Coordinates of C-alpha atoms and ligand atoms in Angstrom, one line a residue:
X25 CA 7.2 -17.5 16.2
X26 CA 9.9 -18.4 18.6
X27 CA 13.4 -18.0 17.0
X28 CA 16.6 -18.4 19.0
X29 CA 18.4 -15.7 17.1
X30 CA 21.9 -16.5 18.5
X31 CA 21.6 -20.2 17.5
X32 CA 20.8 -19.6 13.9
X33 CA 23.0 -21.3 11.2
X34 CA 22.4 -21.2 7.5
X35 CA 19.2 -23.2 7.0
X36 CA 15.8 -22.8 5.4
X37 CA 13.3 -21.5 7.9
X38 CA 9.9 -20.7 6.6
X39 CA 9.0 -17.0 7.1
X40 CA 5.6 -15.4 6.8
X41 CA 5.6 -14.9 3.0
X42 CA 7.5 -15.0 -0.3
X43 CA 6.8 -12.9 -3.3
X44 CA 6.1 -14.5 -6.7
X45 CA 6.0 -13.2 -10.3
X46 CA 4.8 -15.2 -13.3
X47 CA 5.9 -14.8 -16.9
X48 CA 3.3 -15.8 -19.5
X49 CA 2.3 -14.7 -23.0
X50 CA 5.5 -12.6 -23.3
X51 CA 5.2 -10.6 -20.1
X52 CA 5.8 -10.6 -16.3
X53 CA 2.8 -10.0 -14.1
X54 CA 2.7 -7.6 -11.2
X55 CA 3.5 -10.2 -8.6
X56 CA 2.0 -11.1 -5.3
X57 CA 2.9 -12.0 -1.7
X58 CA 2.2 -15.6 -1.0
X59 CA 2.1 -17.5 2.4
X60 CA 2.5 -21.0 1.0
X61 CA 6.0 -22.5 0.7
X62 CA 4.9 -25.0 -1.9
X63 CA 4.7 -24.8 -5.7
X64 CA 2.8 -27.0 -8.2
X65 CA 4.8 -27.8 -11.3
X66 CA 4.3 -30.0 -14.3
X67 CA 6.5 -33.1 -14.3
X68 CA 7.8 -32.0 -17.6
X69 CA 9.0 -28.5 -16.5
X70 CA 12.3 -27.7 -18.1
X71 CA 13.8 -26.4 -14.9
X72 CA 13.8 -30.0 -13.6
X73 CA 15.1 -31.7 -16.8
X74 CA 17.5 -29.2 -18.2
X75 CA 18.2 -26.9 -15.3
X76 CA 16.8 -23.7 -16.7
X77 CA 17.0 -22.1 -13.3
X78 CA 19.0 -19.3 -11.7
X79 CA 19.2 -17.8 -8.2
X80 CA 20.6 -14.9 -6.3
X81 CA 21.5 -14.3 -2.7
X82 CA 21.5 -11.0 -0.7
X83 CA 20.9 -9.9 2.9
X84 CA 18.9 -7.4 5.0
X85 CA 20.3 -6.2 8.3
X86 CA 18.8 -4.7 11.4
X87 CA 21.1 -1.7 11.9
X88 CA 22.3 -0.1 15.1
X89 CA 19.5 2.6 14.8
X90 CA 16.9 -0.1 14.6
X91 CA 16.1 0.4 10.9
X92 CA 16.3 -2.5 8.4
X93 CA 18.4 -2.0 5.4
X94 CA 19.4 -4.2 2.4
X95 CA 22.9 -4.5 1.1
X96 CA 23.3 -3.5 -2.6
X97 CA 20.1 -5.1 -4.0
X98 CA 20.6 -3.3 -7.4
X99 CA 23.8 -5.3 -7.9
X100 CA 21.9 -8.5 -7.5
X101 CA 19.2 -7.4 -9.9
X102 CA 21.9 -6.7 -12.5
X103 CA 23.7 -10.0 -11.9
X104 CA 20.4 -11.9 -12.1
X105 CA 19.7 -10.3 -15.5
X106 CA 23.1 -11.1 -16.8
X107 CA 22.7 -14.8 -15.6
X108 CA 19.3 -15.2 -17.1
X109 CA 20.2 -13.5 -20.4
X110 CA 22.7 -16.4 -20.9
X111 CA 20.1 -18.9 -19.8
X112 CA 17.6 -17.6 -22.3
X113 CA 15.2 -16.4 -19.7
X114 CA 13.2 -13.1 -20.0
X115 CA 14.8 -10.1 -18.3
X116 CA 13.2 -8.8 -15.1
X117 CA 13.0 -5.0 -14.4
X118 CA 15.9 -4.1 -12.0
X119 CA 13.6 -1.4 -10.5
X120 CA 10.9 -3.9 -9.9
X121 CA 13.3 -6.4 -8.5
X122 CA 14.5 -4.0 -5.8
X123 CA 10.9 -3.0 -5.0
X124 CA 9.9 -6.7 -4.7
X125 CA 12.8 -7.3 -2.4
X126 CA 11.8 -4.4 -0.2
X127 CA 8.2 -5.5 -0.2
X128 CA 9.0 -9.1 0.9
X129 CA 11.4 -7.9 3.6
X130 CA 8.8 -5.4 4.9
X131 CA 6.2 -8.2 5.1
X132 CA 8.7 -10.4 7.1
X133 CA 10.2 -7.6 9.2
X134 CA 9.9 -9.5 12.4
X135 CA 12.0 -12.3 10.9
X136 CA 15.0 -10.0 10.6
X137 CA 17.4 -10.9 13.4
X138 CA 17.7 -8.0 15.9
X139 CA 20.8 -5.9 16.0
X140 CA 23.5 -7.4 18.2
X141 CA 22.7 -11.1 17.4
X142 CA 25.0 -11.1 14.5
X143 CA 22.3 -12.6 12.2
X144 CA 20.7 -11.2 9.1
X145 CA 17.7 -11.9 6.8
X146 CA 18.9 -13.9 3.9
X147 CA 17.0 -13.1 0.6
X148 CA 16.9 -15.9 -2.0
X149 CA 15.4 -15.0 -5.4
X150 CA 15.0 -18.0 -7.7
X151 CA 13.8 -18.1 -11.2
X152 CA 12.6 -21.3 -13.0
X153 CA 11.4 -22.3 -16.4
X154 CA 8.0 -24.0 -15.8
X155 CA 6.8 -24.8 -19.3
X156 CA 6.1 -28.6 -19.8
X157 CA 8.3 -29.6 -22.7
X158 CA 10.7 -32.4 -23.4
X159 CA 12.7 -31.0 -26.3
X160 CA 15.7 -28.9 -25.4
X161 CA 14.7 -25.3 -25.8
X162 CA 14.0 -22.3 -23.5
X163 CA 10.7 -22.3 -21.6
X164 CA 7.9 -19.8 -22.5
X165 CA 6.7 -19.6 -18.9
X166 CA 8.6 -18.7 -15.8
X167 CA 8.2 -18.1 -12.1
X168 CA 10.4 -15.7 -10.1
X169 CA 10.1 -16.4 -6.4
X170 CA 11.9 -14.3 -3.7
X171 CA 11.9 -16.1 -0.4
X172 CA 13.5 -14.8 2.9
X173 CA 14.8 -16.5 6.0
X174 CA 16.8 -15.4 9.1
X175 CA 20.3 -16.8 9.1
X176 CA 23.5 -16.9 11.2
X177 CA 26.9 -18.0 10.1
X178 CA 27.3 -20.3 7.0
X179 CA 30.2 -22.2 8.5
X180 CA 29.9 -23.1 12.1
X181 CA 32.3 -21.0 14.2
X182 CA 31.7 -17.6 12.6
X183 CA 35.1 -16.0 11.8
X184 CA 37.2 -19.0 13.1
X185 CA 39.4 -20.3 10.3
X186 CA 38.2 -23.3 8.3
X187 CA 40.1 -25.8 6.2
X188 CA 39.9 -26.0 2.4
X189 CA 40.9 -28.6 -0.1
X190 CA 41.9 -28.0 -3.7
X191 CA 39.8 -29.7 -6.3
X192 CA 41.6 -31.3 -9.2
X193 CA 41.6 -34.9 -8.0
X194 CA 38.5 -36.3 -9.6
X195 CA 38.5 -37.5 -13.2
X196 CA 35.2 -35.9 -14.0
X197 CA 33.9 -32.9 -15.9
X198 CA 35.2 -29.7 -14.2
X199 CA 32.2 -28.6 -12.1
X200 CA 33.2 -24.9 -12.3
X201 CA 34.4 -22.9 -15.3
X202 CA 30.9 -22.5 -16.6
X203 CA 31.1 -18.7 -16.7
X204 CA 29.7 -15.7 -14.8
X205 CA 26.4 -17.3 -14.0
X206 CA 24.7 -18.4 -10.8
X207 CA 22.7 -21.4 -11.8
X208 CA 21.4 -24.6 -10.4
X209 CA 23.7 -26.9 -12.5
X210 CA 26.9 -25.3 -11.3
X211 CA 26.2 -26.0 -7.7
X212 CA 24.9 -29.6 -8.2
X213 CA 28.1 -30.4 -10.0
X214 CA 30.1 -29.1 -7.0
X215 CA 28.4 -31.5 -4.5
X216 CA 30.6 -34.5 -5.2
X217 CA 33.9 -32.7 -5.0
X218 CA 32.7 -30.8 -1.8
X219 CA 31.8 -34.2 -0.2
X220 CA 35.5 -35.3 -0.9
X221 CA 36.7 -32.1 0.9
X222 CA 34.4 -32.8 3.8
X223 CA 35.6 -36.4 4.1
X224 CA 39.1 -35.0 4.5
X225 CA 37.9 -32.7 7.3
X226 CA 37.7 -29.6 5.2
X227 CA 34.7 -27.2 5.1
X228 CA 35.2 -26.0 1.6
X229 CA 36.5 -27.0 -1.8
X230 CA 38.8 -24.6 -3.7
X231 CA 38.6 -24.8 -7.5
X232 CA 41.4 -24.3 -9.9
X233 CA 41.0 -23.1 -13.5
X234 CA 39.2 -25.7 -15.5
X235 CA 41.7 -25.7 -18.4
X236 CA 45.1 -26.1 -16.9
X237 CA 44.5 -26.5 -13.2
X238 CA 47.2 -23.9 -12.5
X239 CA 45.3 -20.9 -11.4
X240 CA 43.3 -20.4 -8.3
X241 CA 39.7 -19.6 -9.1
X242 CA 37.1 -19.7 -6.3
X243 CA 35.6 -21.7 -3.5
X244 CA 32.4 -23.7 -4.0
X245 CA 30.4 -21.2 -2.0
X246 CA 32.4 -18.0 -2.4
X247 CA 35.2 -16.0 -4.0
X248 CA 38.9 -16.3 -3.1
X249 CA 41.1 -13.5 -1.7
X250 CA 44.5 -13.4 -0.2
X251 CA 46.7 -10.9 1.6
X252 CA 50.3 -10.9 0.4
X253 CA 53.3 -10.7 2.7
X254 CA 53.6 -7.0 1.8
X255 CA 49.9 -6.4 2.7
X256 CA 48.2 -6.3 -0.7
X257 CA 44.7 -7.6 -1.4
X258 CA 44.9 -10.1 -4.2
X259 CA 41.9 -11.8 -5.9
X260 CA 41.6 -13.8 -9.1
X261 CA 40.4 -12.2 -12.3
X262 CA 38.9 -15.0 -14.3
X263 CA 36.0 -15.4 -16.7
X264 CA 34.9 -18.6 -15.0
X265 CA 34.2 -17.3 -11.5
X266 CA 31.1 -15.6 -10.1
X267 CA 31.5 -11.8 -10.0
X268 CA 30.9 -11.6 -6.2
X269 CA 29.3 -8.4 -4.9
X270 CA 31.0 -9.0 -1.5
X271 CA 34.4 -9.2 -3.2
X272 CA 33.7 -6.0 -5.3
X273 CA 32.7 -4.2 -2.1
X274 CA 35.9 -5.5 -0.2
X275 CA 38.0 -4.3 -3.1
X276 CA 36.5 -0.8 -2.5
X277 CA 36.9 -1.1 1.2
X278 CA 40.5 -2.1 0.8
X279 CA 41.2 1.0 -1.4
X280 CA 39.4 3.1 1.3
X281 CA 41.8 1.7 3.9
X282 CA 44.8 2.4 1.6
X283 CA 45.4 -1.3 1.0
X284 CA 46.6 -2.0 -2.6
X285 CA 44.3 -4.2 -4.6
X286 CA 45.4 -6.6 -7.3
X287 CA 42.8 -8.3 -9.4
X288 CA 44.7 -10.7 -11.6
X289 CA 45.5 -14.3 -12.4
X290 CA 46.6 -16.0 -9.2
X291 CA 49.0 -19.0 -9.6
X292 CA 48.5 -21.9 -7.2
X293 CA 52.2 -21.7 -6.4
X294 CA 51.5 -18.3 -4.7
X295 CA 49.5 -20.1 -2.0
X296 CA 52.9 -20.8 -0.4
X297 CA 53.6 -17.1 -0.1
X298 CA 50.3 -15.5 1.2
X299 CA 50.1 -14.1 4.7
X300 CA 46.2 -14.5 4.9
X301 CA 43.6 -16.3 2.8
X302 CA 39.9 -15.8 3.0
X303 CA 36.6 -16.8 1.4
X304 CA 34.1 -14.0 0.7
X305 CA 30.5 -13.9 -0.2
X306 CA 27.0 -13.0 1.0
X307 CA 26.5 -16.2 2.9
X308 CA 30.1 -16.7 4.2
X309 CA 30.8 -12.9 4.7
X310 CA 34.5 -13.3 5.3
X311 CA 35.6 -16.7 6.4
X312 CA 39.3 -17.0 7.0
X313 CA 41.0 -20.1 5.6
X314 CA 43.4 -21.8 8.1
X315 CA 44.7 -24.5 5.9
X316 CA 44.6 -25.6 2.2
X317 CA 45.2 -29.2 1.4
X318 CA 46.4 -30.2 -2.1
X319 CA 47.3 -33.9 -2.3
X320 CA 50.2 -34.4 0.1
X321 CA 50.9 -30.7 0.3
X322 CA 49.4 -28.5 3.0
X323 CA 49.5 -24.7 3.0
X324 CA 49.1 -23.3 6.5
X325 CA 47.9 -19.9 7.6
X326 CA 46.8 -18.8 11.0
X327 CA 44.5 -21.7 12.1
X328 CA 43.2 -20.0 15.3
X329 CA 42.3 -16.5 14.4
X330 CA 41.3 -14.3 11.5
X331 CA 44.4 -12.4 10.2
X332 CA 44.8 -8.7 11.0
X333 CA 44.1 -7.4 7.5
X334 CA 41.1 -9.7 7.0
X335 CA 39.8 -8.6 10.4
X336 CA 40.1 -4.9 9.4
X337 CA 38.1 -5.6 6.2
X338 CA 35.6 -7.7 8.1
X339 CA 35.0 -5.0 10.7
X340 CA 34.6 -2.3 8.0
X341 CA 32.2 -4.4 5.9
X342 CA 30.0 -5.6 8.8
X343 CA 30.3 -2.1 10.4
X344 CA 28.7 -0.6 7.2
X345 CA 26.1 -3.4 7.0
X346 CA 24.9 -3.0 10.6
X347 CA 25.1 0.8 10.5
X348 CA 28.0 1.2 12.9
X349 CA 30.2 2.9 10.2
X350 CA 29.1 5.7 7.8
X351 CA 27.9 4.2 4.5
X352 CA 30.0 6.4 2.3
X353 CA 29.2 4.5 -0.9
X354 CA 25.5 4.4 -0.4
X355 CA 25.4 0.6 -0.4
X356 CA 22.6 0.3 2.2
X357 CA 19.1 0.5 0.7
X358 CA 16.3 1.8 3.1
X359 CA 13.1 -0.1 3.0
Ligands
PLP420 N1 31.2 -17.5 -5.8 C1 30.2 -18.5 -5.6 C2 30.4 -19.8 -6.3 C3 29.0 -18.2 -4.9 O1 28.1 -19.1 -4.7 C4 28.9 -17.0 -4.2 C5 27.7 -16.6 -3.5 O2 26.8 -16.3 -4.0 C6 29.9 -16.0 -4.4 C7 31.0 -16.3 -5.2 C8 29.9 -14.7 -3.7 O3 29.0 -13.8 -4.4 P1 28.3 -12.6 -3.5 O4 29.4 -11.9 -2.8 O5 27.7 -11.8 -4.6 O6 27.4 -13.3 -2.6
COI421 C1 25.3 -16.7 -1.3 O1 26.3 -16.4 -0.7 O2 24.3 -15.9 -1.3 C2 25.2 -17.9 -2.1 O3 24.3 -18.1 -2.8 C3 26.2 -19.0 -1.8 C4 25.6 -20.3 -1.3 C5 26.7 -21.1 -0.9 C6 24.6 -20.1 -0.2

């Protein structure tokens, strides 16, 4: 194993093991660590045909004191269950989920980027329907696999601002607006619009509400937040965006820092007025947005540096994650 920790981006890098649970005859098994990165599936598995698949994303950090801790794994366990309930998949014990995450992190402890490299161990649980069937109905057999990999920044450049493009140009089904779920289909449908953004030199696509295209919703990879001219933290409240654990944590951190928080409908016309705009999520952490393109219109923010309020939030969040700042809310789970 020879990993250049400071050169890591956000790519799949096989680690020592993953942990797998199978659901059969109405129950989940006890799970086992597995060193293979392959699976064998029937060609008729309904995850492939009908997208009965869901995933999560969370991170483990090597803290200043040398201990490895996981950021809010119970929140991911809860969100996974809420997603899979909608996808007609069997619930997975939240306690067992947290235990499984700890077990796979422990088994791959030497893949956690050391303190000071800025990296983390990305944990990706994925659940798929495996029953061979061609009629549209829920599977009766499932696999839950939790894999891990060391990662660095999602967008090259760390906290350097990136460009975004608003999606309402293509005359196709709205790729977002599918509810509070984190499932394969939502992301596949964002590939084409995101490729349009990338052609225009933008790293991310910003989606508007699917009904009227008037409200700001979220980015393809993350939630949206903005800092108003009078210093408030504003983030969309919408039934069609993913309830981000990072955003929930940032709202708490903002309150702790005496920054007023407004979770409400955000009109696209407000983009003109914001002092700072950012993307937030597990993978992107806080990525400042330097510019948003909407047809001929361009909204400009600081294109060189992260804004002062976003920086305060970023420092507090990463300070807690890497154990530099007291974890007042008990977000960091010991192994
Ligand atoms: N929105 C979308 C579409 C995402 O893919 C993600 C990342 O998982 C988020 C928001 C942020 O969620 P979280 O902060 O829980 O990672
Ligand atoms: C995450 O942040 O964990 C996600 O799943 C988002 C994805 C763009 C990697």
